[in-house]
Short mmCIF file of C-alpha atoms in Angstrom, two decimals:
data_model
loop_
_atom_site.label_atom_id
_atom_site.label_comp_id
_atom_site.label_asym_id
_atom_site.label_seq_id
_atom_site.Cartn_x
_atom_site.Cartn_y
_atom_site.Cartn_z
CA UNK A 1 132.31 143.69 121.72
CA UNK A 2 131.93 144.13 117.91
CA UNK A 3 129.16 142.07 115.63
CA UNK A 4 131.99 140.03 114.42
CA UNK A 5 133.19 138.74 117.83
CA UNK A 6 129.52 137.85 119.16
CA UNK A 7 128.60 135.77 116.48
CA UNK A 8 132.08 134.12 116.59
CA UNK A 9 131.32 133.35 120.21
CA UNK A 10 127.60 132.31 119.61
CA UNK A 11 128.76 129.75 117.15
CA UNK A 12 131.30 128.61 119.32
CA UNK A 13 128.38 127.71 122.37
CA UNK A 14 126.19 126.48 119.91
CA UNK A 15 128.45 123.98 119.00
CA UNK A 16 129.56 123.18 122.15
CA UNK A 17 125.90 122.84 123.20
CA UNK A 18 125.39 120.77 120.35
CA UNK A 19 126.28 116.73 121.20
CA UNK A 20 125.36 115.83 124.70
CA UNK A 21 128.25 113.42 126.62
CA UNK A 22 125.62 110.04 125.53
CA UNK A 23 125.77 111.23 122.06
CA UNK A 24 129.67 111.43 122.41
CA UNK A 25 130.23 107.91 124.05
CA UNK A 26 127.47 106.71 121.46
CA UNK A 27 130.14 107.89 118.66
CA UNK A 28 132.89 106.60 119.51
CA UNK A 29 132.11 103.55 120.98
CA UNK A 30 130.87 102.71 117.71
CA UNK A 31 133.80 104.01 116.11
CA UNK A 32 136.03 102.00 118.05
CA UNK A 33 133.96 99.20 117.88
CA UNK A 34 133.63 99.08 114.44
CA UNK A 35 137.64 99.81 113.79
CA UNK A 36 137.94 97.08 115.89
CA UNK A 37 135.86 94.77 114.43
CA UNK A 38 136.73 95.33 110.72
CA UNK A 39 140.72 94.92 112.27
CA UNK A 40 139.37 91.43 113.14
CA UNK A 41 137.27 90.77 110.12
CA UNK A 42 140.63 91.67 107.90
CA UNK A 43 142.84 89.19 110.27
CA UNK A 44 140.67 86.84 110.38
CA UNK A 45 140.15 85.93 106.66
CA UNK A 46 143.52 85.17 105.98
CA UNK A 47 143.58 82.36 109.00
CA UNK A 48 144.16 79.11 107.85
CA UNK A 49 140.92 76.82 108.84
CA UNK A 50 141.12 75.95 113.05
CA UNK A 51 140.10 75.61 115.80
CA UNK A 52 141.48 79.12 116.47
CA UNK A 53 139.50 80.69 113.34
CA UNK A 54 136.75 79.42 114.26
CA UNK A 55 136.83 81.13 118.04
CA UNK A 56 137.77 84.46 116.41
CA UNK A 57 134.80 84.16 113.89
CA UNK A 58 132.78 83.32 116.55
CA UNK A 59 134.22 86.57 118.56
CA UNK A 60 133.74 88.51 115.36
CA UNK A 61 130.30 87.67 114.83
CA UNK A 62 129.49 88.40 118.75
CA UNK A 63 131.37 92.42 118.10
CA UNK A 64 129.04 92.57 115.26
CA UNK A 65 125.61 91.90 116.53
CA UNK A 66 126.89 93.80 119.53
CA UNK A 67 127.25 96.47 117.40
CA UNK A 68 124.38 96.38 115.40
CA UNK A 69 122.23 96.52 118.84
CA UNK A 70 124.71 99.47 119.47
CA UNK A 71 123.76 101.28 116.50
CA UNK A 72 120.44 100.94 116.38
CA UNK A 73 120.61 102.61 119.65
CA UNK A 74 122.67 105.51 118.57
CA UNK A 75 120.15 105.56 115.19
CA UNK A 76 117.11 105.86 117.71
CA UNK A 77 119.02 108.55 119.77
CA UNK A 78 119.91 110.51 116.41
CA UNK A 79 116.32 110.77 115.53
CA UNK A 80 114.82 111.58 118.72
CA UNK A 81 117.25 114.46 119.08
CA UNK A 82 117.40 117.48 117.19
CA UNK A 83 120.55 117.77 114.71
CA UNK A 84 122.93 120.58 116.08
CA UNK A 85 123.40 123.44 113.62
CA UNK A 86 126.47 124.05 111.26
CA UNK A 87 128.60 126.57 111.25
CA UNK A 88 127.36 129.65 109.45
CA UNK A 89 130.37 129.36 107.72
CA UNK A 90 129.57 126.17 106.24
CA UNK A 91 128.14 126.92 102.62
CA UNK A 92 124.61 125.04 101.57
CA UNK A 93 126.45 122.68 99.43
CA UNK A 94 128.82 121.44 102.13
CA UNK A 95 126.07 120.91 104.70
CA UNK A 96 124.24 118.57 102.15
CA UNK A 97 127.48 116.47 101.43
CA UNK A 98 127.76 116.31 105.56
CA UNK A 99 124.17 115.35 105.83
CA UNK A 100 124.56 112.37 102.94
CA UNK A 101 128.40 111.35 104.33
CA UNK A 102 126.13 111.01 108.22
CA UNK A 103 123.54 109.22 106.43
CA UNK A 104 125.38 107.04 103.79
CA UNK A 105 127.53 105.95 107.68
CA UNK A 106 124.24 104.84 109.14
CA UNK A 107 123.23 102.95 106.47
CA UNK A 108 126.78 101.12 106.33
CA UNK A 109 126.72 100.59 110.14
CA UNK A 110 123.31 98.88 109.65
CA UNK A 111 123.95 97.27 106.37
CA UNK A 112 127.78 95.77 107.33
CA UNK A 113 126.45 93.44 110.79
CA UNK A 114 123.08 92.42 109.30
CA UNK A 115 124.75 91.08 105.80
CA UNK A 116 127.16 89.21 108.05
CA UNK A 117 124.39 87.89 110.30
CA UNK A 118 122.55 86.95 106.90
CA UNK A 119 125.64 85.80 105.23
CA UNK A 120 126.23 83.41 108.45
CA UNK A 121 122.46 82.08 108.03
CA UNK A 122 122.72 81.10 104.11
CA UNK A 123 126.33 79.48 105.14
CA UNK A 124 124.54 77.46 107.61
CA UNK A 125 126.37 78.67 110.65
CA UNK A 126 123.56 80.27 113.35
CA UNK A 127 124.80 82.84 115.23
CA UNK A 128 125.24 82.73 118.94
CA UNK A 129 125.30 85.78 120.84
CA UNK A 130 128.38 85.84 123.50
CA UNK A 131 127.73 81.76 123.05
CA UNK A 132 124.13 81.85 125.24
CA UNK A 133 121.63 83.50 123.17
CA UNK A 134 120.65 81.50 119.72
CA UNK A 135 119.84 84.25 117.01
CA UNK A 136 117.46 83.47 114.01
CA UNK A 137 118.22 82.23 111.07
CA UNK A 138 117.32 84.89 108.67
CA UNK A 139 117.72 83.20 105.67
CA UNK A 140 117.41 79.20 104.94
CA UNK A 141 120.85 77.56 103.82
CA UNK A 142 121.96 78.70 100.15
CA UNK A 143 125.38 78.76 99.27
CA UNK A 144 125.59 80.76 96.39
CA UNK A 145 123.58 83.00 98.20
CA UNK A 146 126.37 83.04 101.05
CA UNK A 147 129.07 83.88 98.73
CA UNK A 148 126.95 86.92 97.14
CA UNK A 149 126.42 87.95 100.96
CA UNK A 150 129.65 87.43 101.28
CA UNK A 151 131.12 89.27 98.72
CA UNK A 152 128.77 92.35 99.60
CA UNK A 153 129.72 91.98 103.17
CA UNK A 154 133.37 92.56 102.10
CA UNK A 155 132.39 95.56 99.75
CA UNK A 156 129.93 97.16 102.17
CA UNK A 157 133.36 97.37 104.49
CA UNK A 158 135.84 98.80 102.09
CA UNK A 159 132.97 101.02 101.19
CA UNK A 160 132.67 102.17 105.20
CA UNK A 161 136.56 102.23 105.42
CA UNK A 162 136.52 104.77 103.00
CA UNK A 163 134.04 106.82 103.71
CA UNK A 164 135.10 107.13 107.37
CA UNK A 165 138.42 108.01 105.83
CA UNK A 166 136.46 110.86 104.03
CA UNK A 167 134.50 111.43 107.48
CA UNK A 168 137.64 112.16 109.57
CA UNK A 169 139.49 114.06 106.64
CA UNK A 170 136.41 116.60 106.97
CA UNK A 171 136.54 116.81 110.65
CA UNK A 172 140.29 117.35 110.29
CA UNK A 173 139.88 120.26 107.66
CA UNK A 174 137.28 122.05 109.43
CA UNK A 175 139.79 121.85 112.78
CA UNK A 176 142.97 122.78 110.99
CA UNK A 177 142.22 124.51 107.77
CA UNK A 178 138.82 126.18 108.61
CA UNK A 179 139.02 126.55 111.87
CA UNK A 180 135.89 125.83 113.51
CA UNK A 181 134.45 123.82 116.09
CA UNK A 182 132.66 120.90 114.28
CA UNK A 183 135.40 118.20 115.26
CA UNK A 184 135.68 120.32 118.86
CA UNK A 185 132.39 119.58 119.22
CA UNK A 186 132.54 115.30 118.85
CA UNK A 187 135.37 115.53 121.04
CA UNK A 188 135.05 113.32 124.64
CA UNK A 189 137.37 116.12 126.29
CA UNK A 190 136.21 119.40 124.67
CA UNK A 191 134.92 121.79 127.17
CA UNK A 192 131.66 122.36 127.24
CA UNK A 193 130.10 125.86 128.38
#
């Protein structure tokens, strides 16, 4: 076995060894929930004011706090793990634009559900968890301050939409075009050694 094919091989464990199976069902249960969500978010505004909308904004706000709880949970597993290695093949520059696109998606995953939950308080709507569990008010009732929260709710989502666009276009050119196992690596079904 030549140089060549045991570092080819040792990259390939490494990043298999990388993500544990929490770390995987972390990802993409907040992936899905937040595709989901945002799907709902987008429907939702264009309802015409009911009984209905009101039930799905109530629905919507419940996916969100879910999710922030969610996230902050992934967040706290993310630090108190170390981050798995790139690729050697990955220059210096690249690994800094991964480490900002992973950091810029925390932030938005954090920022998105508490500007809603903020939003909701200077509208003067509390927020109910699941219907049971009263949340805080975080704010007192402004509205101009609810349509500023509002308005950087909305941005703050475009914003994530396209960086996850960005975020799965680089997973997709490492997989196809470079070759490598980062995406492998996120994936629930990938084999691990």
């Amino acid at each position: 076995m030549n140089h060549h094919t045991v570092g080819l091989r040792d990259e390939k464990l490494s990043a298999y060894r990388a993500y544990t199976r929490s770390a995987i069902i972390l990802h993409w249960l907040v992936a899905l929930g937040m595709m989901a969500t945002f799907a709902v978010g987008f429907y939702m505004a264009g309802l015409p004011l009911s009984p209905n909308k009101l039930q799905v904004y109530s629905w919507h706000k419940w996916a969100g706090m879910s999710l922030l709880a969610l996230v902050m949970v992934r967040l706290a597993w993310r630090i108190s793990h170390p981050v798995p290695e790139f690729p050697t093949s990955m220059d210096a520059m690249a690994q800094r634009a991964a480490h900002a696109g992973h950091w810029l998606l925390y932030f938005l995953m954090l920022a998105i559900p508490m500007s809603g939950w903020l939003m909701s308080s200077a509208q003067g709507f509390s927020v109910v968890w699941f219907g049971v569990l009263p949340l805080p008010d975080l704010v007192s009732k402004d509205a101009e301050l609810g349509a500023a929260l509002k308005q950087a709710h909305v941005i703050l989502n475009y914003t994530l939409a396209g960086t996850v666009v960005g975020h799965v276009g680089a997973a997709l050119y490492h997989h196809f075009v470079k070759k490598d196992s980062i995406m492998s690596r996120m994936l629930p079904l990938a084999r691990r050694t």
